[in-house]
GROMACS .gro file of C-alpha atoms in nm:
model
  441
    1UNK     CA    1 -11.036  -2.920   1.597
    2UNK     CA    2 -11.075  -2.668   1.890
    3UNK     CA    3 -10.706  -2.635   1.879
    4UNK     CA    4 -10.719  -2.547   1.519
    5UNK     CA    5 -11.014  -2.315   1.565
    6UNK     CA    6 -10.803  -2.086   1.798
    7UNK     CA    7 -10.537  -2.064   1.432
    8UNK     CA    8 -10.731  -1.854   1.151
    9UNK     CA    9 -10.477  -1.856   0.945
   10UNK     CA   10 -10.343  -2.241   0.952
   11UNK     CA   11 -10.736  -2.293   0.889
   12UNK     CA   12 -10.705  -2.059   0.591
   13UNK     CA   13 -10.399  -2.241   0.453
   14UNK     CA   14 -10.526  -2.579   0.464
   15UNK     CA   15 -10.872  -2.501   0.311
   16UNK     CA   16 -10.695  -2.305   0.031
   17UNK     CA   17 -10.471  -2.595   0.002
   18UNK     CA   18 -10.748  -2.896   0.010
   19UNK     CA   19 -10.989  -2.647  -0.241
   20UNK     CA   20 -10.662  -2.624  -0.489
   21UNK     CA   21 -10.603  -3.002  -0.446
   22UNK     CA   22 -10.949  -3.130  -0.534
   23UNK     CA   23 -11.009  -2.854  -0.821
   24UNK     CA   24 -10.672  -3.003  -0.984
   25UNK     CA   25 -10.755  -3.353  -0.912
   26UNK     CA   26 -11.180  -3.247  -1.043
   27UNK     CA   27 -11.022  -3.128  -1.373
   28UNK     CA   28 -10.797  -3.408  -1.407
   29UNK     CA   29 -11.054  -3.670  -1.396
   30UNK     CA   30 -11.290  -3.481  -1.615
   31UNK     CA   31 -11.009  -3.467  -1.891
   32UNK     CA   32 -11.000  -3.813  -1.864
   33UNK     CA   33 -11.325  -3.996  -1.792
   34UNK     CA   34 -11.563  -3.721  -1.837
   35UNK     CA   35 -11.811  -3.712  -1.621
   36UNK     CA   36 -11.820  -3.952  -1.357
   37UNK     CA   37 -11.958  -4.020  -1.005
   38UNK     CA   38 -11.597  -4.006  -0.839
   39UNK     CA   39 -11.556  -3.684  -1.030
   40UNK     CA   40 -11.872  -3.566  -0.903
   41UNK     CA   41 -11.781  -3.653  -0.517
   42UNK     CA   42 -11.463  -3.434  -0.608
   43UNK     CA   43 -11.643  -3.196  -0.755
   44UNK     CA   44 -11.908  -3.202  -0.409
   45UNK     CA   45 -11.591  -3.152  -0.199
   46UNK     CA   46 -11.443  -2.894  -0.372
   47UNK     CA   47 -11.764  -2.686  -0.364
   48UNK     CA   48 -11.726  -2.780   0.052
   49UNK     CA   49 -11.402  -2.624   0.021
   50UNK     CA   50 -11.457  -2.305  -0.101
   51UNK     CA   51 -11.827  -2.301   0.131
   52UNK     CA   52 -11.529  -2.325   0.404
   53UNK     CA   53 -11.347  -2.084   0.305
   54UNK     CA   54 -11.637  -1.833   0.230
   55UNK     CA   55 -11.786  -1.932   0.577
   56UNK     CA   56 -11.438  -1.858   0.778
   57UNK     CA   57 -11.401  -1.545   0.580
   58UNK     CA   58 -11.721  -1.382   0.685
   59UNK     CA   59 -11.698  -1.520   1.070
   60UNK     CA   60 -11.304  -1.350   1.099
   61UNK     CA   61 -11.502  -1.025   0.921
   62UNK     CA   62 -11.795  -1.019   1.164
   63UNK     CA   63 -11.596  -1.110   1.460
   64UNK     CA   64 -11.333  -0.870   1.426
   65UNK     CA   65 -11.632  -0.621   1.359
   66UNK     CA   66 -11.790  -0.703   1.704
   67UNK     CA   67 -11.450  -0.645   1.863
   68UNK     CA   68 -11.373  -0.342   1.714
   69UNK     CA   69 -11.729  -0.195   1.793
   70UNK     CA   70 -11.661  -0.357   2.138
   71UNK     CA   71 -11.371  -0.115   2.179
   72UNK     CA   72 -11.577   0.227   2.027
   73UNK     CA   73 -11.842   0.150   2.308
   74UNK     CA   74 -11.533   0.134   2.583
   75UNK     CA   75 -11.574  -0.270   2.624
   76UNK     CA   76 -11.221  -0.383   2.603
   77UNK     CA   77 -11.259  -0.783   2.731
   78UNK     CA   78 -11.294  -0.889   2.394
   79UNK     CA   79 -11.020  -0.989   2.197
   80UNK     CA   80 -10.881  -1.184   1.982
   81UNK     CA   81 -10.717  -1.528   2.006
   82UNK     CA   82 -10.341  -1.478   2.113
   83UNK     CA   83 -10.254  -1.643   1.753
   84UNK     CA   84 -10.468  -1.403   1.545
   85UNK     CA   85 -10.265  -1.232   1.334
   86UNK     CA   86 -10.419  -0.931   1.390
   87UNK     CA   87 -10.382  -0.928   1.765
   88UNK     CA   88 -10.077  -0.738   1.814
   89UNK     CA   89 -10.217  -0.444   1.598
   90UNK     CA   90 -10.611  -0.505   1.840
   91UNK     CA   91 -10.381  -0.490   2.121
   92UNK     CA   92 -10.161  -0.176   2.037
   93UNK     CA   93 -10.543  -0.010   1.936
   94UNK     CA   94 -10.648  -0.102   2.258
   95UNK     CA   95 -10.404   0.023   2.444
   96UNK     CA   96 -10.406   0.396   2.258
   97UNK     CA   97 -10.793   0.422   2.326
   98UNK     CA   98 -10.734   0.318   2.671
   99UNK     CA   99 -10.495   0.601   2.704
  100UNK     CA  100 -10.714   0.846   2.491
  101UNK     CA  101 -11.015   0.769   2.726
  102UNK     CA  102 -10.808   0.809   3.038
  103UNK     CA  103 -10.622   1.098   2.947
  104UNK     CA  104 -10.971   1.272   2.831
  105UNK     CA  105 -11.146   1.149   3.141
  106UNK     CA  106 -10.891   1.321   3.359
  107UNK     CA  107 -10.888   1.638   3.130
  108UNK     CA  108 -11.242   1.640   3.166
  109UNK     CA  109 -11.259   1.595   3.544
  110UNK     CA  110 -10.993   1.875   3.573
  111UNK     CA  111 -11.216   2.128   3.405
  112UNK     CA  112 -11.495   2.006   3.604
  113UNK     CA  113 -11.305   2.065   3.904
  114UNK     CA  114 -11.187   2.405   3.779
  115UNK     CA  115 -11.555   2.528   3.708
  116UNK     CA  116 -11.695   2.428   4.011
  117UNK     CA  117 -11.407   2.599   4.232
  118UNK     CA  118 -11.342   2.928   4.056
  119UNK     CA  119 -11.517   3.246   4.107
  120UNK     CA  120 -11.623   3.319   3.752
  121UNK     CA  121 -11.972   3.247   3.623
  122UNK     CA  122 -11.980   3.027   3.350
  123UNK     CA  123 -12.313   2.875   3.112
  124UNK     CA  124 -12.343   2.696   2.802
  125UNK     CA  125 -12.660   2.731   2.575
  126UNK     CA  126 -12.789   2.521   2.310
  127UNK     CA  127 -12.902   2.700   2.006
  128UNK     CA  128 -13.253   2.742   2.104
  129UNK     CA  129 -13.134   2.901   2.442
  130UNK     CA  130 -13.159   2.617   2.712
  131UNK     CA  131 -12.875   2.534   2.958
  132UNK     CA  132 -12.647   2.254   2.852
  133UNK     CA  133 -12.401   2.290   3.158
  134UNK     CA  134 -12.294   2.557   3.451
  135UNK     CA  135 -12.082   2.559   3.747
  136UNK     CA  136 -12.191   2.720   4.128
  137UNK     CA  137 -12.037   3.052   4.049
  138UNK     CA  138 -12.389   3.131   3.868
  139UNK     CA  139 -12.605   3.059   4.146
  140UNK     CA  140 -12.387   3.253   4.431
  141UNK     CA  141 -12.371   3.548   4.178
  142UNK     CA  142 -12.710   3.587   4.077
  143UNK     CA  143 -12.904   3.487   4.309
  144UNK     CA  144 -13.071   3.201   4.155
  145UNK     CA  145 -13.112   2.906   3.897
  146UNK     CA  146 -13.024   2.975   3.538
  147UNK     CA  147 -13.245   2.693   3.258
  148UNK     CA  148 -13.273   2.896   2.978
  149UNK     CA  149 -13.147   3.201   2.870
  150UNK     CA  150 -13.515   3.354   2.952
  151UNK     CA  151 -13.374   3.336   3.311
  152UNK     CA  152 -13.106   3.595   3.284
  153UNK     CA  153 -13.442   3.899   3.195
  154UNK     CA  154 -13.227   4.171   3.027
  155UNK     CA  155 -12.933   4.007   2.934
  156UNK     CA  156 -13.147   3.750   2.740
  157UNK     CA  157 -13.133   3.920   2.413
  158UNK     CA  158 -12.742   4.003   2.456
  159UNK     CA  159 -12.728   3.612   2.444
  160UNK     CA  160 -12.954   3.554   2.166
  161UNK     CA  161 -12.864   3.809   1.922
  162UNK     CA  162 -12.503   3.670   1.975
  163UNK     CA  163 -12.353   3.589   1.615
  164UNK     CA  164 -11.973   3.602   1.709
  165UNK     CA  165 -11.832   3.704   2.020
  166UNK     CA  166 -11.993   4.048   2.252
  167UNK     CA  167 -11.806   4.236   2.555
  168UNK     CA  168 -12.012   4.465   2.785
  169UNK     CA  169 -12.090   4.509   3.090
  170UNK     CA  170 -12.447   4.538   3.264
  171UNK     CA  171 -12.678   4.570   3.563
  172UNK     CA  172 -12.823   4.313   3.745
  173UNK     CA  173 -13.066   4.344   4.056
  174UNK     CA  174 -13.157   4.065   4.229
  175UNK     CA  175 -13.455   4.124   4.466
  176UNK     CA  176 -13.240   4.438   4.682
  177UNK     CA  177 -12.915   4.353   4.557
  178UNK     CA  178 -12.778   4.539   4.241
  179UNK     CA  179 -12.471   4.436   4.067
  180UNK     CA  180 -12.229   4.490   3.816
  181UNK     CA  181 -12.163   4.212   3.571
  182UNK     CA  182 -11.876   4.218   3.292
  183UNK     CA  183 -12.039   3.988   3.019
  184UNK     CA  184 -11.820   3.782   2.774
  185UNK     CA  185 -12.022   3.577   2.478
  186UNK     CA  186 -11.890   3.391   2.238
  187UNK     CA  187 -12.092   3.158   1.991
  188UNK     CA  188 -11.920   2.865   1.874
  189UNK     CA  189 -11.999   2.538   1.664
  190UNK     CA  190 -11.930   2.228   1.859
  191UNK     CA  191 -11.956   1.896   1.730
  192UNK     CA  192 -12.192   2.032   1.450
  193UNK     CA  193 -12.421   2.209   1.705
  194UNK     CA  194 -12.417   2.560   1.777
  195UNK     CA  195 -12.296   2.620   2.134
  196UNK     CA  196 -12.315   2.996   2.305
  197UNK     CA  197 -12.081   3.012   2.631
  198UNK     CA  198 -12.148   3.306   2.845
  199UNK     CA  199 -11.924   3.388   3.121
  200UNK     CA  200 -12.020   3.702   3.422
  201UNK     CA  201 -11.828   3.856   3.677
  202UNK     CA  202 -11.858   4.120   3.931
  203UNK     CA  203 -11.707   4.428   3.852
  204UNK     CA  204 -11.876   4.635   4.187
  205UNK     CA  205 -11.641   4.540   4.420
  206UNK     CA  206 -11.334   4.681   4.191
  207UNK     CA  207 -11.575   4.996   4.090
  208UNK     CA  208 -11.616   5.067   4.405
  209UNK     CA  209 -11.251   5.035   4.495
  210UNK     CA  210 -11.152   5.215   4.242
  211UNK     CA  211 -11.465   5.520   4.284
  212UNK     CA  212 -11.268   5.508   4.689
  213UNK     CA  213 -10.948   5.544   4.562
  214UNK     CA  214 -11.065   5.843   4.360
  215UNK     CA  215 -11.226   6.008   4.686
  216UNK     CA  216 -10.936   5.991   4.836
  217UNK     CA  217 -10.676   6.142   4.623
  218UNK     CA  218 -10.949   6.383   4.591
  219UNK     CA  219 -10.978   6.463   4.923
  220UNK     CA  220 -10.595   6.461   5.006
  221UNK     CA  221 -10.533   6.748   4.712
  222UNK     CA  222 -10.848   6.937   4.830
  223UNK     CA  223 -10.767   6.915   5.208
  224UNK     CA  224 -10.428   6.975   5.131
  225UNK     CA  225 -10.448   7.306   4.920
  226UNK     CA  226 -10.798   7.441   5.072
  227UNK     CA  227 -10.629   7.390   5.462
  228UNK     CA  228 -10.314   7.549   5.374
  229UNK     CA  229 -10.505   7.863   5.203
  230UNK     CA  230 -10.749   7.859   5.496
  231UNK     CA  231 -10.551   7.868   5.789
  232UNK     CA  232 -10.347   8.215   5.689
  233UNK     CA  233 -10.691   8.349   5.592
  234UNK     CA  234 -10.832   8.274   5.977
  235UNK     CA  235 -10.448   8.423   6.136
  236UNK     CA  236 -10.495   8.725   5.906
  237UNK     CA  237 -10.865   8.824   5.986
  238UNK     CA  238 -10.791   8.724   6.338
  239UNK     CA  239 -10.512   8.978   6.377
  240UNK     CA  240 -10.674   9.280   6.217
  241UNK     CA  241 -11.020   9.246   6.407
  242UNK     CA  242 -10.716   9.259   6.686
  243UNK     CA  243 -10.537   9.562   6.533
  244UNK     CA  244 -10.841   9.820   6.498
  245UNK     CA  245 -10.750  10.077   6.740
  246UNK     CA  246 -11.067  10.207   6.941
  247UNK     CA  247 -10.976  10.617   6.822
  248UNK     CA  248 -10.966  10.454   6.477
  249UNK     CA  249 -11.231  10.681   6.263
  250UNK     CA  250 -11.434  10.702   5.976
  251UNK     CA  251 -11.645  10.948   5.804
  252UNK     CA  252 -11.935  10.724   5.880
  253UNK     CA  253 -11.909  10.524   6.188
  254UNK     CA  254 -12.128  10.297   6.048
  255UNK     CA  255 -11.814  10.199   5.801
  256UNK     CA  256 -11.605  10.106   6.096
  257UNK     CA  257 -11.875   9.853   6.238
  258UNK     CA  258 -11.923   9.732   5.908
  259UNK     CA  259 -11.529   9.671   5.876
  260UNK     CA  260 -11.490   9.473   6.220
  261UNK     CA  261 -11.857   9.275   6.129
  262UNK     CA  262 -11.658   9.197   5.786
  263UNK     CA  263 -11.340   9.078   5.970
  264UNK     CA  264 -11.520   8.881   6.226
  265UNK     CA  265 -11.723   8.731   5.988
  266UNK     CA  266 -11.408   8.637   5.788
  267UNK     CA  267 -11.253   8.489   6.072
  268UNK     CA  268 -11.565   8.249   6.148
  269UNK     CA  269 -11.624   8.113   5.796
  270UNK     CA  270 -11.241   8.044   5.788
  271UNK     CA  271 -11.307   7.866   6.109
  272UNK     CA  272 -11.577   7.690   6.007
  273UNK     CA  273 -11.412   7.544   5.689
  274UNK     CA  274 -11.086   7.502   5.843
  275UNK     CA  275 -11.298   7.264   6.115
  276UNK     CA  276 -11.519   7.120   5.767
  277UNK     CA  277 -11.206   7.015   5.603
  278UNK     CA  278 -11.070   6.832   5.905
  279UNK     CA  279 -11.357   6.630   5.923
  280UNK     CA  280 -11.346   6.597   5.588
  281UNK     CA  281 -11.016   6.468   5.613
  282UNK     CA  282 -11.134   6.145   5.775
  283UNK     CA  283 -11.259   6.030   5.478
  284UNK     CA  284 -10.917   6.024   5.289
  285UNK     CA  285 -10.776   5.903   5.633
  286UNK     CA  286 -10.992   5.650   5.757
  287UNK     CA  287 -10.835   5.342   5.962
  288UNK     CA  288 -10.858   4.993   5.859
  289UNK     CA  289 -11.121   4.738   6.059
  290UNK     CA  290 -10.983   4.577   6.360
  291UNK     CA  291 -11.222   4.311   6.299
  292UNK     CA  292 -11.378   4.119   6.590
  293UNK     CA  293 -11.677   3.857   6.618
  294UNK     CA  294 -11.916   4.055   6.740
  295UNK     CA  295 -12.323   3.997   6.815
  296UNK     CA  296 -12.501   4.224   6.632
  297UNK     CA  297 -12.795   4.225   6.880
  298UNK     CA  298 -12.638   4.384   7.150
  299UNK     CA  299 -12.469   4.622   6.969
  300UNK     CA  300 -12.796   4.761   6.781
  301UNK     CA  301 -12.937   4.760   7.116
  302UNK     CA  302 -12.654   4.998   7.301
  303UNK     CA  303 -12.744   5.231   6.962
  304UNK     CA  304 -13.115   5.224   7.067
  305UNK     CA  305 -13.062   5.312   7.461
  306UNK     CA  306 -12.819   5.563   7.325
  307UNK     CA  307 -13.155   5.748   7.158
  308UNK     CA  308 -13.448   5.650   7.312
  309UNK     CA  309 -13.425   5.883   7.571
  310UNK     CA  310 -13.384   6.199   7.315
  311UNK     CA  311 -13.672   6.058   7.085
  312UNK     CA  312 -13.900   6.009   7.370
  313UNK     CA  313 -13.834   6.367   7.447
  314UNK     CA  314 -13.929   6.446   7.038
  315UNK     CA  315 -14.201   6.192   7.072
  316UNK     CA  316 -14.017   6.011   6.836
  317UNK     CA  317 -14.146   5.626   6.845
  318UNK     CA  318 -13.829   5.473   6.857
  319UNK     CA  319 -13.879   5.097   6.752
  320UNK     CA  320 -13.614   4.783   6.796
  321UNK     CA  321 -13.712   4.481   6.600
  322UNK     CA  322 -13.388   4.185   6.641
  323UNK     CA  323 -13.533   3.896   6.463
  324UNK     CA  324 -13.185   3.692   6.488
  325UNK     CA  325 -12.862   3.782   6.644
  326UNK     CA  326 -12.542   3.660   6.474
  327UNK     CA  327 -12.200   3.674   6.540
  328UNK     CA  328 -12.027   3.912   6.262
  329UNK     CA  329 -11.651   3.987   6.208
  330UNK     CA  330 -11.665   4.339   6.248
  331UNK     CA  331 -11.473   4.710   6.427
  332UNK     CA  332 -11.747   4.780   6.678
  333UNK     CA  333 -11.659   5.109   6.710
  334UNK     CA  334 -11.621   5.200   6.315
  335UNK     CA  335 -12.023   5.038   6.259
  336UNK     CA  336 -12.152   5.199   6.580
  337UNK     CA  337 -12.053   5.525   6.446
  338UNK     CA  338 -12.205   5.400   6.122
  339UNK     CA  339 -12.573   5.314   6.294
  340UNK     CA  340 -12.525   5.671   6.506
  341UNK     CA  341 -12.490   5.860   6.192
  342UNK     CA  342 -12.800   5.679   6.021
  343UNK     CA  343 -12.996   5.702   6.325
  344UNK     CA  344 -12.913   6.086   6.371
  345UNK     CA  345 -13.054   6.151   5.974
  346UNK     CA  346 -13.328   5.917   6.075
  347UNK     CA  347 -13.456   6.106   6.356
  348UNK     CA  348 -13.386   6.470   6.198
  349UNK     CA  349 -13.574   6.353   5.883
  350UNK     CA  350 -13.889   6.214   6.106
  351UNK     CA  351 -13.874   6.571   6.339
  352UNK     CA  352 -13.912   6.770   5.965
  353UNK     CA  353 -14.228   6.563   5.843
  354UNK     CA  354 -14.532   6.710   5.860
  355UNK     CA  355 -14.711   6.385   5.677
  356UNK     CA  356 -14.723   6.153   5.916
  357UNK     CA  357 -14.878   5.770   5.906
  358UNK     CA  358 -15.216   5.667   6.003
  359UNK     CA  359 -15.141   5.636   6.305
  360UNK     CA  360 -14.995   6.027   6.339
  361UNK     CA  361 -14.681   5.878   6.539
  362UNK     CA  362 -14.302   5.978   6.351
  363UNK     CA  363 -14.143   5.679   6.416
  364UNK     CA  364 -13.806   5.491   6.310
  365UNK     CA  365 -13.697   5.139   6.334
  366UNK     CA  366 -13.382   4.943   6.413
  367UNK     CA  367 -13.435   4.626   6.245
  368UNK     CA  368 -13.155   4.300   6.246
  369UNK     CA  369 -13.203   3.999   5.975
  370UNK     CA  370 -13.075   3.860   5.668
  371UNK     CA  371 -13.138   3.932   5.310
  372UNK     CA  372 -13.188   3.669   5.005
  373UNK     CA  373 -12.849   3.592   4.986
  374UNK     CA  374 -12.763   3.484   5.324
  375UNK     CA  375 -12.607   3.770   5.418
  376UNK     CA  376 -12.647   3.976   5.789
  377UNK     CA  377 -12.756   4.319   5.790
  378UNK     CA  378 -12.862   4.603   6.009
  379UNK     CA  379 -13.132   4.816   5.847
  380UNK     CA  380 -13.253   5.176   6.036
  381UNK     CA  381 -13.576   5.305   5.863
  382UNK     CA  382 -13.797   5.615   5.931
  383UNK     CA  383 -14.151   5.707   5.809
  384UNK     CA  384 -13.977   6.062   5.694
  385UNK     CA  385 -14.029   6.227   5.359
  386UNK     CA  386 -13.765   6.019   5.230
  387UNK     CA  387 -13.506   6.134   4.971
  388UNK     CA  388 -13.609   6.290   4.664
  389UNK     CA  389 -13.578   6.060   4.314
  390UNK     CA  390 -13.338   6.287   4.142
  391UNK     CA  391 -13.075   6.295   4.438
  392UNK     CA  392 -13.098   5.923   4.518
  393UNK     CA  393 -12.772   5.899   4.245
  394UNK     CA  394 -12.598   6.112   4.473
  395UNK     CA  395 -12.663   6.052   4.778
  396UNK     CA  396 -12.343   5.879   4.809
  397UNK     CA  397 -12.103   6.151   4.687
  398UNK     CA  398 -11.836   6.321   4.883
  399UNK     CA  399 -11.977   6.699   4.966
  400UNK     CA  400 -12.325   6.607   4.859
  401UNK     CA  401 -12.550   6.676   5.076
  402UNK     CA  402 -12.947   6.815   5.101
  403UNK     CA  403 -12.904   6.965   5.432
  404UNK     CA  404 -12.840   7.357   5.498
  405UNK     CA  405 -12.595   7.256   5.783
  406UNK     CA  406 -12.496   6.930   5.638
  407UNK     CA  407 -12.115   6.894   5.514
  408UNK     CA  408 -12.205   6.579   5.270
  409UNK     CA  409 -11.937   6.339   5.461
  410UNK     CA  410 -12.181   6.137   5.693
  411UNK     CA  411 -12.304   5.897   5.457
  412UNK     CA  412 -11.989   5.876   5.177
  413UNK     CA  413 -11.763   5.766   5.525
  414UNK     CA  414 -12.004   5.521   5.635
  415UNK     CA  415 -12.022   5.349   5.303
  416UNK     CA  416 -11.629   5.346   5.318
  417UNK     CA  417 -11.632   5.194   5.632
  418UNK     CA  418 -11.908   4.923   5.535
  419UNK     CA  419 -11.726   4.829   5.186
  420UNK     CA  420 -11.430   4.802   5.442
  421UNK     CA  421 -11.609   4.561   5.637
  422UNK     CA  422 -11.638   4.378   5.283
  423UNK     CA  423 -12.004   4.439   5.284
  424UNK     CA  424 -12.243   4.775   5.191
  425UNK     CA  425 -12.454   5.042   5.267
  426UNK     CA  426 -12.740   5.047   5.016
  427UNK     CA  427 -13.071   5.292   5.013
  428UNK     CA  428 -13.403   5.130   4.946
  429UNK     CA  429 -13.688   5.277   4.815
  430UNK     CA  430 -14.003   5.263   5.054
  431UNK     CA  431 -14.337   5.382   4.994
  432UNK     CA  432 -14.319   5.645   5.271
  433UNK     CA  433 -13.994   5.752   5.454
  434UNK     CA  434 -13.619   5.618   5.424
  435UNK     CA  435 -13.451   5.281   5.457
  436UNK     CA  436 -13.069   5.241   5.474
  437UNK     CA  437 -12.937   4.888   5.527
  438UNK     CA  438 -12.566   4.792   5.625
  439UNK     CA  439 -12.492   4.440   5.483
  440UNK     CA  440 -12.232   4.268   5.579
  441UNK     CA  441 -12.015   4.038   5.350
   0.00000   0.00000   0.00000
């Protein structure tokens, strides 16, 4: 019998068999006797028969129904007996959503491994704005954890008011560190749900490349023509303040000092902007980094000997504050000239204050540390007047520049040199005076 359990369908053919023989041999006898007890005993058994049957019917149903639910919920060590006549067709099932799971498990941990590695910042949001998945890239470019589309403050309402698909590109500051972002979002219906993915990237790095690249062509067509227009200009005013004759006369010998004041005056604003343009010229010009690990403690200390001596004579309080010193890839000489040129508008904007702090001291600080993002920086900060609101913009620009004497290159070459470096020189706004920090990538 436990032998004949393991074979359905010889079950099935004998029962079908046995029920057809006893409902033949049932009729016969009631033709011919009627009703009888051996007719009823036939009768009994037939009815057996077909409770068999019924019986072996709904236990094949159910357990082929536990099997195949078995196999939806990824349990595939149930099976059937190895002479069910379904089990080559469970078997070849079995084997496709064995396949299908592995080949969508390995999809799966492929795009998994993809998000996690690549540099571009991708969320998913549910339809009432809370995270269903994200990969690192969000964190390292924005500074923090993104649960709900609440957490991204002003592009929030980019997100939500999403029907279709949106390009743009925004601003994002986080704490001192301003960004960038290109912003793709495009709403979607998955698996009956309403799914908005949102994908950022940095676009400053390339701006700024791009805004350098721009300086410098610039630069090379404006050196280029204004030096070559220049330098005849100084020969020629040069060689007829050296031609006037000393008998030369005029009506008014007032006219003739007037004519060599004119010529000599030609000749030194020539000069001058021949000797503006070549430093101008560095900009356009400017060297690589031969980077080195360097300690940035010692080097914003040789900047601070290098002044103290000149702001003690200013009675300038000239502060050093190292909280850390780390070692930084950098060209020693490219950032010192950096920190000497921020330390020289430092000190000239402290010696033209006339507000000064409670204490009545100008003063300016060399500070070391690290910002929010891990990253090393060297900040120089004065209690000055500070730079104006509606200049900040520009503060940056080639030839810009607030100074009478200034030629606007200072601060547009030291930016260069720290986006160079693969890092930045950003302004911050202080209550009183001027902050510039170099931050290094």
């Amino acid at each position: 019998m436990t032998r004949l359990a393991h074979h359905p369908s010889v079950v099935f053919f004998f029962t079908i068999i046995a029920l057809m023989t006893f409902n033949g041999l049932s009729l016969y006898l009631y033709i011919q006797d009627g009703f009888s007890a051996t007719w009823l005993l036939i009768t009994l058994i037939a009815i057996a028969c077909i409770s068999a049957l019924y019986f072996q019917f709904n236990k094949q149903n159910k357990h082929m129904g536990f099997v195949l639910k078995s196999l939806a919920n990824g349990d595939s060590s149930l099976g059937l007996s190895q002479y069910h006549p379904m089990r080559q067709h469970l078997e070849e099932i079995k084997t496709r959503i064995q396949s299908a799971r592995l080949t969508a498990e390995q999809q799966a941990h492929f795009l998994q491994t993809l998000l996690v590695h690549i540099d571009l910042a991708v969320l998913v949001f549910d339809s009432d704005g809370n995270i269903i998945e994200s990969n690192p890239a969000v964190t390292r470019l924005l500074g923090k954890t993104i649960n709900h589309s609440e957490d991204l403050e002003d592009i929030a309402p980019l997100v939500k008011e999403c029907d279709n698909s949106l390009r743009t590109i925004a601003n994002w500051q986080y704490g001192e560190q301003q960004d960038n972002l290109s912003i793709q979002i495009t709403s979607a219906q998955i698996q009956g749900q309403i799914r908005k993915i949102v994908t950022l990237q940095s676009i400053r790095d390339a701006l700024q490349n791009k805004e350098q690249q721009a300086y410098k062509r610039l630069t090379k067509v404006l050196t280029h023509e204004v030096a070559n227009s220049i330098t005849p200009l100084s020969s020629i005013a040069q060689t007829c303040e050296g031609l006037l004759p000393e008998t030369l006369s005029f009506n008014d010998e007032e006219d003739k000092q007037d004519l060599a004041l004119a010529l000599q005056t030609l000749a030194k604003r020539t000069e001058y902007l021949g000797a503006f343009i070549a430093r101008f010229r560095t900009v356009s010009n400017l060297p690589s980094p031969a980077l080195q690990p360097t300690q940035l403690a010692p080097l914003v200390e040789g900047i601070y000997q290098l002044h103290q001596q000149n702001c003690d004579q200013a009675n300038i309080d000239l502060q050093l504050d190292i909280n850390h010193s780390q070692l930084v890839m950098l060209d020693a000489a490219q950032i010192e000239q950096v920190l000497i040129n921020l330390t020289k508008n430092a000190i000239e904007a402290v010696q033209q204050c006339n507000d000064l702090d409670e204490q009545g001291t100008r003063q300016v600080v060399l500070k070391t540390g690290a910002n929010n993002a891990g990253q090393h920086f060297i900040e120089i900060s004065d209690n000055g007047p500070g730079i104006a609101e509606h200049v900040v913009d520009m503060i940056f620009v080639p030839f810009f520049t607030t100074k009478q004497q200034g030629s606007g290159i200072g601060l547009s070459l030291s930016r260069q040199i720290m986006i160079n470096h693969g890092g930045d020189l950003i302004y911050l706004k202080r209550e009183q005076g001027a902050c510039f920090r170099c931050v290094f990538g």
